[in-house]
PDB file of C-alpha atoms in Angstrom:
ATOM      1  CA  UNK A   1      98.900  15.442-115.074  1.00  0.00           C
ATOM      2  CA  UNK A   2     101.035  13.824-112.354  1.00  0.00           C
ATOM      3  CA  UNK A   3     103.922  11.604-113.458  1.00  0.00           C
ATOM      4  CA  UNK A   4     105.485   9.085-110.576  1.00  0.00           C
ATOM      5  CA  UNK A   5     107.762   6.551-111.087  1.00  0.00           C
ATOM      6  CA  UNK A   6     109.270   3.517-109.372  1.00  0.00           C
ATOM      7  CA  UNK A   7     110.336   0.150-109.745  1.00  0.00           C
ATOM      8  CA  UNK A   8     108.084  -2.727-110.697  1.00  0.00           C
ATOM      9  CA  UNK A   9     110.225  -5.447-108.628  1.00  0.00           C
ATOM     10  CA  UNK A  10     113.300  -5.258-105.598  1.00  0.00           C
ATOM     11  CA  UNK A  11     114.465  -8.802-104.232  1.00  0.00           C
ATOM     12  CA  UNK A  12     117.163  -8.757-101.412  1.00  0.00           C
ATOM     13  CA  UNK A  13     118.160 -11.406 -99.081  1.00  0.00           C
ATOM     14  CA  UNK A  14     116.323 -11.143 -95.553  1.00  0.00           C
ATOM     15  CA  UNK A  15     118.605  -9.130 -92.741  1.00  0.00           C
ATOM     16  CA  UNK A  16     119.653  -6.686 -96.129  1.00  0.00           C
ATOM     17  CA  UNK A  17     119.011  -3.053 -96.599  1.00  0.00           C
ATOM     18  CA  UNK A  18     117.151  -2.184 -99.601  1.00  0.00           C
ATOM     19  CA  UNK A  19     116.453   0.764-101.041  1.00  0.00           C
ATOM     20  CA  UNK A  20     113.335   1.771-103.029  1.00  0.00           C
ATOM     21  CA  UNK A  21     113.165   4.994-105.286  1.00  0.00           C
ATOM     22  CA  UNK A  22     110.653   7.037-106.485  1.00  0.00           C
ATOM     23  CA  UNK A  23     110.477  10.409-108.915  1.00  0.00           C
ATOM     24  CA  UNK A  24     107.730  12.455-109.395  1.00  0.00           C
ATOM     25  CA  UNK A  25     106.392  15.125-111.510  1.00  0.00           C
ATOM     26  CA  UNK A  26     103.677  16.621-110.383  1.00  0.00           C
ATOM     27  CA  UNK A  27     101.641  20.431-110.716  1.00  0.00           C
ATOM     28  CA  UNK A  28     102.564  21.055-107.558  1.00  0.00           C
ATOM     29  CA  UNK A  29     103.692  19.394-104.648  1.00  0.00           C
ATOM     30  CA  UNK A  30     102.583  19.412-100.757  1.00  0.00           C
ATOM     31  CA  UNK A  31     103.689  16.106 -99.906  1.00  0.00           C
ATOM     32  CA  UNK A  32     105.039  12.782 -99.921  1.00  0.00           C
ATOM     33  CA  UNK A  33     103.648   9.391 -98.793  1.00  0.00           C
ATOM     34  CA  UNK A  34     105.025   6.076 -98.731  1.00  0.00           C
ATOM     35  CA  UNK A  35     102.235   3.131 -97.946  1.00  0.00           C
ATOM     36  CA  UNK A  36     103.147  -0.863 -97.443  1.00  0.00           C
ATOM     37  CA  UNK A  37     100.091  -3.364 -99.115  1.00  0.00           C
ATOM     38  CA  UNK A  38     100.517  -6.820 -98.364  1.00  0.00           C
ATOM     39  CA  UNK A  39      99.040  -9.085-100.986  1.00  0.00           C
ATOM     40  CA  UNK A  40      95.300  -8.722-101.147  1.00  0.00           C
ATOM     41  CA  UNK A  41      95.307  -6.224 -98.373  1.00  0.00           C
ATOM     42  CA  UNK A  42      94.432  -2.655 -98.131  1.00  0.00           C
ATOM     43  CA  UNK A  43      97.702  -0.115 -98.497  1.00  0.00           C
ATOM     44  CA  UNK A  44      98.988   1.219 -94.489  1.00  0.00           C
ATOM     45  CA  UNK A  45     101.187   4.169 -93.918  1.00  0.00           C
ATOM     46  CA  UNK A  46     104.791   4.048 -93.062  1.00  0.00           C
ATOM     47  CA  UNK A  47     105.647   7.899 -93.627  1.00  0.00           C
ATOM     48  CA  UNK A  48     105.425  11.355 -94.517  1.00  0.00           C
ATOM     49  CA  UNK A  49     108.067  13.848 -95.995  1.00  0.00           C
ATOM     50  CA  UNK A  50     107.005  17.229 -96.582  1.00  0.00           C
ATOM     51  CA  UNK A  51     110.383  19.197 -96.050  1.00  0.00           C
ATOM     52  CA  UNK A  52     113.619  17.825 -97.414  1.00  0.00           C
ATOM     53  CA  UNK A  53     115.930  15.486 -95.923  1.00  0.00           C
ATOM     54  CA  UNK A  54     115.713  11.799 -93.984  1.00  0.00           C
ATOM     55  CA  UNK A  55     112.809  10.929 -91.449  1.00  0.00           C
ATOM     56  CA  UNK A  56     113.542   7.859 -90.014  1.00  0.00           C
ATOM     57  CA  UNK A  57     110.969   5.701 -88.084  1.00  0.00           C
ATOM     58  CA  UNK A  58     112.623   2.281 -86.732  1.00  0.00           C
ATOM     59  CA  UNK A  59     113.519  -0.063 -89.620  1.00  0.00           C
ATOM     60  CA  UNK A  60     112.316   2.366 -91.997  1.00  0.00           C
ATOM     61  CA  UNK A  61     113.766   5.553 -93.393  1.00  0.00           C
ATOM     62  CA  UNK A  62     112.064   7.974 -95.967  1.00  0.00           C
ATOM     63  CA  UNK A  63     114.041  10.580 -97.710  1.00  0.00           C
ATOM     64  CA  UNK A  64     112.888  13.811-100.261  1.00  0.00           C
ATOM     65  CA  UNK A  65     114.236  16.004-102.354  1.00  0.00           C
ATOM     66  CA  UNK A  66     111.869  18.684-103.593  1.00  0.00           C
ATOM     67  CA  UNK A  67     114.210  19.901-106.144  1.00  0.00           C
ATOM     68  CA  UNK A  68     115.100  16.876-107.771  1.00  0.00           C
ATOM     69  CA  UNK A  69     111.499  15.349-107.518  1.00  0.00           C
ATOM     70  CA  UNK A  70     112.706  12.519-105.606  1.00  0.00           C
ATOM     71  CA  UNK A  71     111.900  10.450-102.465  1.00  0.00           C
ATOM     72  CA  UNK A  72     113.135   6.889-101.310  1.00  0.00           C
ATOM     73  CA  UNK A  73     112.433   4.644 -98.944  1.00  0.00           C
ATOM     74  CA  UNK A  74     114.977   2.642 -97.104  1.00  0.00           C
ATOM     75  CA  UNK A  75     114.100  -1.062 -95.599  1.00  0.00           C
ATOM     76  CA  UNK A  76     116.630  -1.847 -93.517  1.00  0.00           C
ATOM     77  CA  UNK A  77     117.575  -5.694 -91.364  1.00  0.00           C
ATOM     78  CA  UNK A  78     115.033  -6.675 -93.740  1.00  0.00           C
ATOM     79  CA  UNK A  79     112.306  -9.848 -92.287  1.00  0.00           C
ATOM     80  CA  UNK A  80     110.413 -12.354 -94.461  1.00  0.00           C
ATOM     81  CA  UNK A  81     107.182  -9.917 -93.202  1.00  0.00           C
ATOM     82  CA  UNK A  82     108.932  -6.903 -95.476  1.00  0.00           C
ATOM     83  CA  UNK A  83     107.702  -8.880 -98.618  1.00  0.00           C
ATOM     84  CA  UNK A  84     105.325  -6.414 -99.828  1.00  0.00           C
ATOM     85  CA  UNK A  85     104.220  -4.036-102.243  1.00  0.00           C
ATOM     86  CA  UNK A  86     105.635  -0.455-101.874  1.00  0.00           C
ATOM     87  CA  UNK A  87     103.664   2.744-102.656  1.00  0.00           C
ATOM     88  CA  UNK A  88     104.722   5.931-103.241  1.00  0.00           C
ATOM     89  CA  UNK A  89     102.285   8.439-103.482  1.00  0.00           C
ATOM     90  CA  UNK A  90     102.512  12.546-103.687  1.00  0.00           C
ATOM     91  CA  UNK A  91      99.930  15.325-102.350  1.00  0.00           C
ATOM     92  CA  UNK A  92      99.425  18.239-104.930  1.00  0.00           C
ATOM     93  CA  UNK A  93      98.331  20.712-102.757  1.00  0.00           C
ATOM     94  CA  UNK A  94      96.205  23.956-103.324  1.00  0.00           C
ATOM     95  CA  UNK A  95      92.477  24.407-101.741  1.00  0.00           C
ATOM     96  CA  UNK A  96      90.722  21.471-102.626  1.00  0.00           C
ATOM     97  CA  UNK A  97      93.082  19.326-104.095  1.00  0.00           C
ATOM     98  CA  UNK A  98      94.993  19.382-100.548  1.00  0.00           C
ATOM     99  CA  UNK A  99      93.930  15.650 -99.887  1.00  0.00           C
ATOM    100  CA  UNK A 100      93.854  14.176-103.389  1.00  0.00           C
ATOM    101  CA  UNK A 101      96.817  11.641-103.617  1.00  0.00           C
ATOM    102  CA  UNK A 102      98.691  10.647-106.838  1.00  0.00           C
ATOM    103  CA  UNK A 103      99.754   7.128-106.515  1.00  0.00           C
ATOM    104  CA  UNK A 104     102.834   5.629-108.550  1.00  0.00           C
ATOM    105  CA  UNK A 105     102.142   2.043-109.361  1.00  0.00           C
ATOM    106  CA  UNK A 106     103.798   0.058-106.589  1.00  0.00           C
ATOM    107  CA  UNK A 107     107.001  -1.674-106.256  1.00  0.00           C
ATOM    108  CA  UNK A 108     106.857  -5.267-105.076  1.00  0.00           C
ATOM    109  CA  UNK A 109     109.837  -6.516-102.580  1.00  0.00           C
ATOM    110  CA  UNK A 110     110.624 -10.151-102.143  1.00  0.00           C
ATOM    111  CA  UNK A 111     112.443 -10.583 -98.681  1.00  0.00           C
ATOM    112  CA  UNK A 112     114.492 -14.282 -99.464  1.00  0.00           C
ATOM    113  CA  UNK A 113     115.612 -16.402 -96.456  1.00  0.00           C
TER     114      UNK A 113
ATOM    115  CA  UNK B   1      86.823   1.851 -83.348  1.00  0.00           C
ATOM    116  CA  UNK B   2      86.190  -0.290 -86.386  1.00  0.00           C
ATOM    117  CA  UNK B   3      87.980   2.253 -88.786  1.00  0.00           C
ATOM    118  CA  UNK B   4      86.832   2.260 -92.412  1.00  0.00           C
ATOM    119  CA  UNK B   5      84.736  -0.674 -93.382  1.00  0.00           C
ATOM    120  CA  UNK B   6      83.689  -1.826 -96.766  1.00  0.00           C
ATOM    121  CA  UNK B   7      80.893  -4.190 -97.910  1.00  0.00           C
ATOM    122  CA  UNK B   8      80.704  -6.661 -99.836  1.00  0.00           C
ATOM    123  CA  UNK B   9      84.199  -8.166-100.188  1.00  0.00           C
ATOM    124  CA  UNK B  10      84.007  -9.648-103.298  1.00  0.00           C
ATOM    125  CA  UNK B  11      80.890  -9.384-105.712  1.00  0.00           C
ATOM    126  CA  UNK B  12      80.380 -10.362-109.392  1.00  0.00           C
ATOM    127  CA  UNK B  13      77.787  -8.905-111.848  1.00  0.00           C
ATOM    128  CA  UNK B  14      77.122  -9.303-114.908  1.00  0.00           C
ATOM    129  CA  UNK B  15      77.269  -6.716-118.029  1.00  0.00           C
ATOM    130  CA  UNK B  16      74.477  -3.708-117.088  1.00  0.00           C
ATOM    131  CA  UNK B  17      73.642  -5.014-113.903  1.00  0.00           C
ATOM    132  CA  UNK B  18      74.066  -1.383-111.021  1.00  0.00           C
ATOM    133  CA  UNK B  19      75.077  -1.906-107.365  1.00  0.00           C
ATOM    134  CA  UNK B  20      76.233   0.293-104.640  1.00  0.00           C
ATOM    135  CA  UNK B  21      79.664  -0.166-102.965  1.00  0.00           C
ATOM    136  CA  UNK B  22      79.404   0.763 -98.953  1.00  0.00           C
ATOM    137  CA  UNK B  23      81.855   2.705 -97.410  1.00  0.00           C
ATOM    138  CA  UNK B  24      81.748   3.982 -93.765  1.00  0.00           C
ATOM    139  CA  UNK B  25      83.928   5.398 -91.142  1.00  0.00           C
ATOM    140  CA  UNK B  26      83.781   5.876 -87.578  1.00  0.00           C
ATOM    141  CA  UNK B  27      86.346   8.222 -87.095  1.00  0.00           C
ATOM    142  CA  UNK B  28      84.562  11.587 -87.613  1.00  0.00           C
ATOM    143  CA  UNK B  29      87.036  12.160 -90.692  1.00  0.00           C
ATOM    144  CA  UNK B  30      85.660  14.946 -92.933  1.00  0.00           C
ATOM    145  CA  UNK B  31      87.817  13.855 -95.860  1.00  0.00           C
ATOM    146  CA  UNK B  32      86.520  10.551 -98.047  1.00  0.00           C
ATOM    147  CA  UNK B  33      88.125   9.049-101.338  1.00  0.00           C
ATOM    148  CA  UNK B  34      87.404   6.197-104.062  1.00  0.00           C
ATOM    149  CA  UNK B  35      89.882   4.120-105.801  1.00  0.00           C
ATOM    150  CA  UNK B  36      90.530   1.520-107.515  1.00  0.00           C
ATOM    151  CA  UNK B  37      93.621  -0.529-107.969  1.00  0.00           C
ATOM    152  CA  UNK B  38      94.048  -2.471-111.089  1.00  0.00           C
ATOM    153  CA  UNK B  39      97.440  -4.571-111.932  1.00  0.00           C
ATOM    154  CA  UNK B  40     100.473  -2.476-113.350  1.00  0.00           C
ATOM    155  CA  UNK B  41      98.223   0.593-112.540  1.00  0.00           C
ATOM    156  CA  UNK B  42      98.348   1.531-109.263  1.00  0.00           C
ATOM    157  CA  UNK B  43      95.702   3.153-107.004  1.00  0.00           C
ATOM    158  CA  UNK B  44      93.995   5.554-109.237  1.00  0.00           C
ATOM    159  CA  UNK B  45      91.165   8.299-107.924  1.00  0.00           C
ATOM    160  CA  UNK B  46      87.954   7.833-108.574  1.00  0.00           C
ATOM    161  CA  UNK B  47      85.806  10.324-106.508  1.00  0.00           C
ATOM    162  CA  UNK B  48      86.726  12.374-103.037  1.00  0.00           C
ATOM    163  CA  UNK B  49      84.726  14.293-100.784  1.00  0.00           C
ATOM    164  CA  UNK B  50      85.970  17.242 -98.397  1.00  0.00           C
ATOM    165  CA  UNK B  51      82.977  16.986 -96.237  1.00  0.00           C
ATOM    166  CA  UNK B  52      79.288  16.222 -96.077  1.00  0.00           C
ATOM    167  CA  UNK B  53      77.289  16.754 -99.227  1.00  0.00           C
ATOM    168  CA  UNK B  54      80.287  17.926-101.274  1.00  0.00           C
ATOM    169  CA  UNK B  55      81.431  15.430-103.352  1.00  0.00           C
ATOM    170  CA  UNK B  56      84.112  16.119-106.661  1.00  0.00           C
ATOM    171  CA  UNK B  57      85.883  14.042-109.411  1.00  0.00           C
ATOM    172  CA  UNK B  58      89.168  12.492-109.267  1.00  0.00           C
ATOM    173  CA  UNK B  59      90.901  11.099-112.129  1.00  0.00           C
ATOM    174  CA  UNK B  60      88.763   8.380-113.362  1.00  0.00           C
ATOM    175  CA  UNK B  61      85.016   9.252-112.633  1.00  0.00           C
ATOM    176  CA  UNK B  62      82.772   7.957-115.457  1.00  0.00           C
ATOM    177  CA  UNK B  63      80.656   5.116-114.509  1.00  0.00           C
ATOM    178  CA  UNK B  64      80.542   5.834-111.059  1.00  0.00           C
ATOM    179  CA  UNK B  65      78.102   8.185-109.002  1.00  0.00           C
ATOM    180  CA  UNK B  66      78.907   9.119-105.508  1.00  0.00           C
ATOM    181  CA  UNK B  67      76.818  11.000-102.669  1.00  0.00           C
ATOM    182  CA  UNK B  68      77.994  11.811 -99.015  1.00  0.00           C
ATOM    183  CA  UNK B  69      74.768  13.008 -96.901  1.00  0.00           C
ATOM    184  CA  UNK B  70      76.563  12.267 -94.224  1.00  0.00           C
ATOM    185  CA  UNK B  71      80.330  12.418 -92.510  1.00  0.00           C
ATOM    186  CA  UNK B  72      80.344   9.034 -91.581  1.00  0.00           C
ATOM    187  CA  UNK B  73      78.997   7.310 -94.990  1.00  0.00           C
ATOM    188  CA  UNK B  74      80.044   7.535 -98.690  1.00  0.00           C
ATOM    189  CA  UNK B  75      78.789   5.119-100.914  1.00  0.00           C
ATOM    190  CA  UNK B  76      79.714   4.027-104.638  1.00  0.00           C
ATOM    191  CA  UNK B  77      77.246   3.814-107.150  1.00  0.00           C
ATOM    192  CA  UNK B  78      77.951   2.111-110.736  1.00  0.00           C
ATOM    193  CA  UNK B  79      75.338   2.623-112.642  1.00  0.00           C
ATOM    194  CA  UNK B  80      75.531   0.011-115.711  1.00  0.00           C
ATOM    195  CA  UNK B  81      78.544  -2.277-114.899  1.00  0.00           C
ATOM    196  CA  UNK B  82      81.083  -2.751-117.695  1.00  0.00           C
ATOM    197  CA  UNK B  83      84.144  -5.583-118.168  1.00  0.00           C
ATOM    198  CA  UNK B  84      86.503  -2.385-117.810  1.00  0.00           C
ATOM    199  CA  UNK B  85      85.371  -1.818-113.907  1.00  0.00           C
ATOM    200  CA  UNK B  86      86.555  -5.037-112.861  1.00  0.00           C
ATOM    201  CA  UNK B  87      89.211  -4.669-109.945  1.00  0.00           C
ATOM    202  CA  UNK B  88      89.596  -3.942-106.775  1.00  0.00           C
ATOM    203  CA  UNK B  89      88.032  -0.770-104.837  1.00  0.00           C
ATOM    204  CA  UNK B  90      89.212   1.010-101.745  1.00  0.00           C
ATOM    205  CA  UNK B  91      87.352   3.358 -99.713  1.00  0.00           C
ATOM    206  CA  UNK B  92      89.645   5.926 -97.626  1.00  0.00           C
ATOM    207  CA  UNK B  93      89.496   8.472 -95.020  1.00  0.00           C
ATOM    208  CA  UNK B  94      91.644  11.349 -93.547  1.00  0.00           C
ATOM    209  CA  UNK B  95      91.179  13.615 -91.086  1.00  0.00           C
ATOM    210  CA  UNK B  96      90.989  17.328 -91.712  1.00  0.00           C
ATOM    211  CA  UNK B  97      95.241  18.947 -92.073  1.00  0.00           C
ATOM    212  CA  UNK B  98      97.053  18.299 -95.007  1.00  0.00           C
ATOM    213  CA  UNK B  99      99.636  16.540 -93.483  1.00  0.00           C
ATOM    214  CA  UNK B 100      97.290  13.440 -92.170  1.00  0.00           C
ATOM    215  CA  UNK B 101      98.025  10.198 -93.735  1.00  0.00           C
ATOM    216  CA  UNK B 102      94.547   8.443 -95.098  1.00  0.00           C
ATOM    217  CA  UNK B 103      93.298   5.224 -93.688  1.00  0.00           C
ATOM    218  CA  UNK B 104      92.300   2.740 -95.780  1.00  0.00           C
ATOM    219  CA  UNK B 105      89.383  -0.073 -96.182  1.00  0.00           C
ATOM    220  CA  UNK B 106      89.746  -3.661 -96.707  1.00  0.00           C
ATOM    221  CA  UNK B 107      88.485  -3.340-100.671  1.00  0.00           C
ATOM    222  CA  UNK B 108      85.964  -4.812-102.383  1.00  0.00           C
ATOM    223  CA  UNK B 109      86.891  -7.264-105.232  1.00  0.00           C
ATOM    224  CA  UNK B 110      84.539  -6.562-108.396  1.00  0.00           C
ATOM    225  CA  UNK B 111      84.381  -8.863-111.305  1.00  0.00           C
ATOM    226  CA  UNK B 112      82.126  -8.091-113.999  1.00  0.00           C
ATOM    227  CA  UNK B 113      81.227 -10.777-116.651  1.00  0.00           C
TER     228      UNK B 113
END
């Protein structure tokens, strides 16, 4: 089975940097997602890691490390429109599994004024 | 392009009752996915398909029958509705490449009484 963990709740102050983590065990691994859900919305992508190391797209940063099964995502000069729910989600890989996402179950961040 | 749609929105049944959850994209993705999303849980798989009229399980399958006779359409059947598939379902596509990101639809929000 696939095992992927991260935290239930983050609050930081708006114009902050927080940092969201996320380990995973899965039976393979050909992938790493990150997706933002607003409350009763449908999840959208902020990034991809596939190779180790930092990709960083404007505000937002994603970092993985294959051999330590870990990935976080960094929210930084954080707005009142951050507040969100924070997926992390992992691609097995291997013929027909290649698009089959694992989702962990979401970390909620509350931006404060 | 209207992306992934879903219909209905929100729907409540009662106990036995079937219905069919719509899902369509106009994106000429080959890849299609069900989930559902209940509280603490995450998004879980329900069934995926790689392409027209191949359709496999995911993670949590029973209760629900899927078909995909064509690329653009994948509906989801439950076929005696239980209190335990109350929640909210998301329909998703991705392009073919592993490294695509999948798009998701609005949800449908299912209570069943």
């Amino acid at each position: 089975g696939q095992n992927i963990d991260q935290p239930t709740e983050m609050t930081a102050t708006e114009g902050a940097i927080v940092q969201i983590n996320c380990t995973y065990q899965t039976s393979g691994f050909n992938g790493l997602f990150w997706y933002q859900q607003h409350a009763g919305e449908a999840p959208t992508f902020l990034s991809y890691n596939v190779l180790d190391g930092l990709e960083e797209k404007g505000r937002f940063s994603s970092f993985l490390s294959r051999s330590k099964g870990y990935s976080y995502l960094l929210l930084k000069e954080l707005q009142m429109k951050d507040s969100a729910s924070y997926l992390c989600a992992v691609r097995s890989g291997g013929g027909s599994n290649d698009y089959k996402l694992s989702f962990g179950a979401g970390t909620t961040v509350t931006v404060r004024a | 392009n209207a992306g992934v749609t879903q219909t209905p929105k929100f729907q409540v049944l009662k106990t036995g009752q079937s219905m069919t959850l719509q899902c369509a994209q106009d994106m000429n993705h080959e890849y299609m996915s069900w989930y559902r999303q209940d509280p603490g849980m995450g998004l879980r798989l329900i069934h995926y398909s790689v392409g027209a009229g191949i359709t496999d399980q995911g993670e949590v399958p029973n209760g629900y029958n899927v078909s995909r006779s064509t690329t653009e359409d994948f509906p989801l059947r439950l076929l005696s509705a239980a209190p335990s598939q109350t929640s909210v379902y998301f329909c998703a596509s991705s392009p073919k490449g592993v490294y695509n990101e999948q798009f998701f639809g609005p949800g449908t929000r299912l209570t069943v009484l």
